[in-house]
Amino acid sequence: MLIKLVFVGYASAYLASGITFIAGVPGAWWAVLVLAVLGLWYLPFGTVANLAVVALLFMPSLRTTA
């Protein structure tokens, strides 16, 4: 039961940070980056998907806030 709650909490935080990033909230870039790095352990899908997120975050056109 605890692991289910951890995954639900992680997914909720990831979704919320993604929404705030899209909305242009300052600091949301860092939240998405931290959550993407935290998800790298989940092989194979989480690693591939989160590496893509990290790569996209470092694209100059997306990095509007530092």
GROMACS .gro file of N, CA, C and O in nm:
model
  264
    1MET      N    1   0.082  -0.120   0.000
    1MET     CA    2   0.000   0.000   0.000
    1MET      C    3   0.087   0.127   0.000
    1MET      O    4   0.053   0.223  -0.066
    2LEU      N    5   0.196   0.122   0.074
    2LEU     CA    6   0.283   0.240   0.081
    2LEU      C    7   0.345   0.272  -0.055
    2LEU      O    8   0.351   0.388  -0.096
    3ILE      N    9   0.388   0.169  -0.126
    3ILE     CA   10   0.449   0.191  -0.258
    3ILE      C   11   0.348   0.251  -0.355
    3ILE      O   12   0.383   0.339  -0.435
    4LYS      N   13   0.224   0.207  -0.348
    4LYS     CA   14   0.120   0.264  -0.434
    4LYS      C   15   0.106   0.413  -0.407
    4LYS      O   16   0.096   0.494  -0.500
    5LEU      N   17   0.106   0.451  -0.280
    5LEU     CA   18   0.093   0.592  -0.245
    5LEU      C   19   0.215   0.673  -0.291
    5LEU      O   20   0.200   0.788  -0.333
    6VAL      N   21   0.332   0.613  -0.285
    6VAL     CA   22   0.453   0.681  -0.332
    6VAL      C   23   0.443   0.708  -0.482
    6VAL      O   24   0.472   0.818  -0.529
    7PHE      N   25   0.399   0.607  -0.558
    7PHE     CA   26   0.386   0.625  -0.702
    7PHE      C   27   0.277   0.726  -0.737
    7PHE      O   28   0.294   0.807  -0.829
    8VAL      N   29   0.167   0.723  -0.665
    8VAL     CA   30   0.060   0.820  -0.690
    8VAL      C   31   0.109   0.961  -0.657
    8VAL      O   32   0.083   1.057  -0.730
    9GLY      N   33   0.182   0.976  -0.548
    9GLY     CA   34   0.237   1.106  -0.511
    9GLY      C   35   0.337   1.157  -0.613
    9GLY      O   36   0.337   1.275  -0.650
   10TYR      N   37   0.424   1.067  -0.659
   10TYR     CA   38   0.524   1.104  -0.760
   10TYR      C   39   0.456   1.147  -0.890
   10TYR      O   40   0.491   1.250  -0.949
   11ALA      N   41   0.358   1.069  -0.933
   11ALA     CA   42   0.287   1.101  -1.058
   11ALA      C   43   0.211   1.232  -1.045
   11ALA      O   44   0.209   1.313  -1.138
   12SER      N   45   0.151   1.255  -0.931
   12SER     CA   46   0.078   1.381  -0.908
   12SER      C   47   0.173   1.500  -0.910
   12SER      O   48   0.141   1.604  -0.968
   13ALA      N   49   0.288   1.485  -0.846
   13ALA     CA   50   0.386   1.594  -0.845
   13ALA      C   51   0.440   1.619  -0.986
   13ALA      O   52   0.458   1.736  -1.026
   14TYR      N   53   0.463   1.513  -1.062
   14TYR     CA   54   0.513   1.525  -1.200
   14TYR      C   55   0.409   1.597  -1.286
   14TYR      O   56   0.442   1.688  -1.364
   15LEU      N   57   0.284   1.557  -1.272
   15LEU     CA   58   0.176   1.620  -1.349
   15LEU      C   59   0.161   1.767  -1.312
   15LEU      O   60   0.150   1.854  -1.400
   16ALA      N   61   0.165   1.796  -1.184
   16ALA     CA   62   0.151   1.935  -1.138
   16ALA      C   63   0.268   2.021  -1.186
   16ALA      O   64   0.249   2.135  -1.230
   17SER      N   65   0.389   1.965  -1.181
   17SER     CA   66   0.505   2.044  -1.227
   17SER      C   67   0.500   2.065  -1.377
   17SER      O   68   0.539   2.171  -1.426
   18GLY      N   69   0.451   1.966  -1.451
   18GLY     CA   70   0.436   1.982  -1.595
   18GLY      C   71   0.335   2.090  -1.630
   18GLY      O   72   0.357   2.171  -1.721
   19ILE      N   73   0.226   2.093  -1.558
   19ILE     CA   74   0.123   2.196  -1.582
   19ILE      C   75   0.178   2.334  -1.549
   19ILE      O   76   0.156   2.429  -1.625
   20THR      N   77   0.249   2.346  -1.438
   20THR     CA   78   0.305   2.477  -1.402
   20THR      C   79   0.415   2.519  -1.500
   20THR      O   80   0.430   2.637  -1.529
   21PHE      N   81   0.489   2.422  -1.553
   21PHE     CA   82   0.591   2.453  -1.654
   21PHE      C   83   0.525   2.508  -1.780
   21PHE      O   84   0.570   2.608  -1.837
   22ILE      N   85   0.419   2.443  -1.824
   22ILE     CA   86   0.347   2.489  -1.943
   22ILE      C   87   0.286   2.626  -1.921
   22ILE      O   88   0.284   2.711  -2.010
   23ALA      N   89   0.242   2.651  -1.798
   23ALA     CA   90   0.182   2.781  -1.764
   23ALA      C   91   0.287   2.891  -1.751
   23ALA      O   92   0.252   3.009  -1.743
   24GLY      N   93   0.415   2.855  -1.748
   24GLY     CA   94   0.521   2.954  -1.741
   24GLY      C   95   0.553   3.004  -1.601
   24GLY      O   96   0.607   3.112  -1.584
   25VAL      N   97   0.522   2.924  -1.501
   25VAL     CA   98   0.550   2.962  -1.362
   25VAL      C   99   0.701   2.957  -1.338
   25VAL      O  100   0.765   2.857  -1.372
   26PRO      N  101   0.757   3.064  -1.281
   26PRO     CA  102   0.901   3.063  -1.253
   26PRO      C  103   0.937   2.950  -1.157
   26PRO      O  104   0.869   2.926  -1.058
   27GLY      N  105   1.044   2.881  -1.184
   27GLY     CA  106   1.090   2.773  -1.100
   27GLY      C  107   1.035   2.637  -1.137
   27GLY      O  108   1.081   2.535  -1.086
   28ALA      N  109   0.936   2.632  -1.223
   28ALA     CA  110   0.876   2.504  -1.262
   28ALA      C  111   0.975   2.420  -1.342
   28ALA      O  112   0.970   2.297  -1.338
   29TRP      N  113   1.065   2.486  -1.415
   29TRP     CA  114   1.168   2.414  -1.492
   29TRP      C  115   1.248   2.324  -1.399
   29TRP      O  116   1.275   2.209  -1.431
   30TRP      N  117   1.287   2.377  -1.285
   30TRP     CA  118   1.366   2.300  -1.189
   30TRP      C  119   1.287   2.184  -1.131
   30TRP      O  120   1.341   2.076  -1.110
   31ALA      N  121   1.160   2.205  -1.104
   31ALA     CA  122   1.076   2.098  -1.050
   31ALA      C  123   1.064   1.983  -1.150
   31ALA      O  124   1.076   1.866  -1.112
   32VAL      N  125   1.043   2.016  -1.276
   32VAL     CA  126   1.034   1.912  -1.379
   32VAL      C  127   1.168   1.840  -1.391
   32VAL      O  128   1.171   1.716  -1.401
   33LEU      N  129   1.277   1.912  -1.387
   33LEU     CA  130   1.409   1.850  -1.396
   33LEU      C  131   1.434   1.754  -1.280
   33LEU      O  132   1.479   1.641  -1.300
   34VAL      N  133   1.405   1.796  -1.159
   34VAL     CA  134   1.426   1.711  -1.042
   34VAL      C  135   1.341   1.585  -1.051
   34VAL      O  136   1.389   1.474  -1.026
   35LEU      N  137   1.216   1.599  -1.088
   35LEU     CA  138   1.128   1.482  -1.097
   35LEU      C  139   1.170   1.389  -1.212
   35LEU      O  140   1.160   1.267  -1.199
   36ALA      N  141   1.220   1.445  -1.321
   36ALA     CA  142   1.269   1.362  -1.431
   36ALA      C  143   1.393   1.283  -1.388
   36ALA      O  144   1.406   1.165  -1.419
   37VAL      N  145   1.482   1.346  -1.316
   37VAL     CA  146   1.602   1.276  -1.268
   37VAL      C  147   1.563   1.168  -1.167
   37VAL      O  148   1.619   1.058  -1.169
   38LEU      N  149   1.465   1.196  -1.082
   38LEU     CA  150   1.420   1.096  -0.986
   38LEU      C  151   1.357   0.975  -1.054
   38LEU      O  152   1.358   0.864  -0.998
   39GLY      N  153   1.303   0.993  -1.172
   39GLY     CA  154   1.238   0.883  -1.243
   39GLY      C  155   1.331   0.802  -1.331
   39GLY      O  156   1.286   0.706  -1.395
   40LEU      N  157   1.459   0.835  -1.335
   40LEU     CA  158   1.553   0.763  -1.422
   40LEU      C  159   1.576   0.618  -1.380
   40LEU      O  160   1.617   0.536  -1.460
   41TRP      N  161   1.546   0.583  -1.258
   41TRP     CA  162   1.573   0.448  -1.208
   41TRP      C  163   1.477   0.345  -1.265
   41TRP      O  164   1.507   0.225  -1.263
   42TYR      N  165   1.363   0.387  -1.313
   42TYR     CA  166   1.257   0.295  -1.353
   42TYR      C  167   1.282   0.244  -1.495
   42TYR      O  168   1.246   0.307  -1.593
   43LEU      N  169   1.346   0.126  -1.505
   43LEU     CA  170   1.382   0.068  -1.634
   43LEU      C  171   1.265  -0.004  -1.697
   43LEU      O  172   1.187  -0.063  -1.626
   44PRO      N  173   1.254  -0.011  -1.826
   44PRO     CA  174   1.324   0.067  -1.928
   44PRO      C  175   1.248   0.193  -1.965
   44PRO      O  176   1.307   0.291  -2.007
   45PHE      N  177   1.115   0.192  -1.948
   45PHE     CA  178   1.035   0.303  -1.997
   45PHE      C  179   1.066   0.434  -1.926
   45PHE      O  180   1.080   0.539  -1.989
   46GLY      N  181   1.075   0.430  -1.795
   46GLY     CA  182   1.101   0.553  -1.719
   46GLY      C  183   1.234   0.616  -1.753
   46GLY      O  184   1.245   0.738  -1.762
   47THR      N  185   1.333   0.532  -1.776
   47THR     CA  186   1.465   0.584  -1.811
   47THR      C  187   1.461   0.655  -1.946
   47THR      O  188   1.509   0.768  -1.959
   48VAL      N  189   1.403   0.590  -2.044
   48VAL     CA  190   1.397   0.649  -2.179
   48VAL      C  191   1.312   0.776  -2.179
   48VAL      O  192   1.353   0.879  -2.232
   49ALA      N  193   1.195   0.769  -2.119
   49ALA     CA  194   1.105   0.884  -2.118
   49ALA      C  195   1.165   1.002  -2.042
   49ALA      O  196   1.160   1.117  -2.087
   50ASN      N  197   1.225   0.975  -1.926
   50ASN     CA  198   1.282   1.084  -1.847
   50ASN      C  199   1.410   1.139  -1.908
   50ASN      O  200   1.439   1.259  -1.892
   51LEU      N  201   1.487   1.057  -1.978
   51LEU     CA  202   1.603   1.111  -2.051
   51LEU      C  203   1.556   1.205  -2.162
   51LEU      O  204   1.619   1.308  -2.187
   52ALA      N  205   1.445   1.171  -2.226
   52ALA     CA  206   1.389   1.259  -2.328
   52ALA      C  207   1.343   1.390  -2.266
   52ALA      O  208   1.365   1.498  -2.323
   53VAL      N  209   1.282   1.383  -2.150
   53VAL     CA  210   1.237   1.506  -2.081
   53VAL      C  211   1.356   1.592  -2.046
   53VAL      O  212   1.355   1.714  -2.069
   54VAL      N  213   1.461   1.532  -1.991
   54VAL     CA  214   1.580   1.610  -1.954
   54VAL      C  215   1.643   1.672  -2.077
   54VAL      O  216   1.682   1.790  -2.076
   55ALA      N  217   1.653   1.597  -2.186
   55ALA     CA  218   1.709   1.651  -2.310
   55ALA      C  219   1.625   1.767  -2.362
   55ALA      O  220   1.680   1.870  -2.404
   56LEU      N  221   1.495   1.753  -2.360
   56LEU     CA  222   1.408   1.862  -2.405
   56LEU      C  223   1.418   1.984  -2.316
   56LEU      O  224   1.410   2.098  -2.363
   57LEU      N  225   1.435   1.963  -2.186
   57LEU     CA  226   1.447   2.076  -2.094
   57LEU      C  227   1.571   2.159  -2.122
   57LEU      O  228   1.573   2.280  -2.098
   58PHE      N  229   1.676   2.094  -2.170
   58PHE     CA  230   1.800   2.167  -2.196
   58PHE      C  231   1.806   2.229  -2.337
   58PHE      O  232   1.908   2.286  -2.372
   59MET      N  233   1.698   2.218  -2.410
   59MET     CA  234   1.693   2.288  -2.538
   59MET      C  235   1.679   2.438  -2.511
   59MET      O  236   1.597   2.478  -2.426
   60PRO      N  237   1.759   2.521  -2.575
   60PRO     CA  238   1.757   2.664  -2.547
   60PRO      C  239   1.620   2.730  -2.565
   60PRO      O  240   1.585   2.822  -2.492
   61SER      N  241   1.539   2.680  -2.657
   61SER     CA  242   1.409   2.743  -2.680
   61SER      C  243   1.311   2.719  -2.566
   61SER      O  244   1.216   2.794  -2.548
   62LEU      N  245   1.333   2.615  -2.485
   62LEU     CA  246   1.244   2.585  -2.374
   62LEU      C  247   1.289   2.644  -2.242
   62LEU      O  248   1.213   2.656  -2.149
   63ARG      N  249   1.414   2.681  -2.234
   63ARG     CA  250   1.469   2.731  -2.108
   63ARG      C  251   1.447   2.881  -2.100
   63ARG      O  252   1.535   2.961  -2.129
   64THR      N  253   1.328   2.917  -2.056
   64THR     CA  254   1.294   3.059  -2.048
   64THR      C  255   1.320   3.116  -1.910
   64THR      O  256   1.341   3.234  -1.895
   65THR      N  257   1.319   3.031  -1.808
   65THR     CA  258   1.345   3.076  -1.673
   65THR      C  259   1.465   3.000  -1.617
   65THR      O  260   1.482   2.883  -1.645
   66ALA      N  261   1.546   3.068  -1.539
   66ALA     CA  262   1.663   3.002  -1.483
   66ALA      C  263   1.663   3.007  -1.334
   66ALA      O  264   1.597   3.076  -1.268
   0.00000   0.00000   0.00000
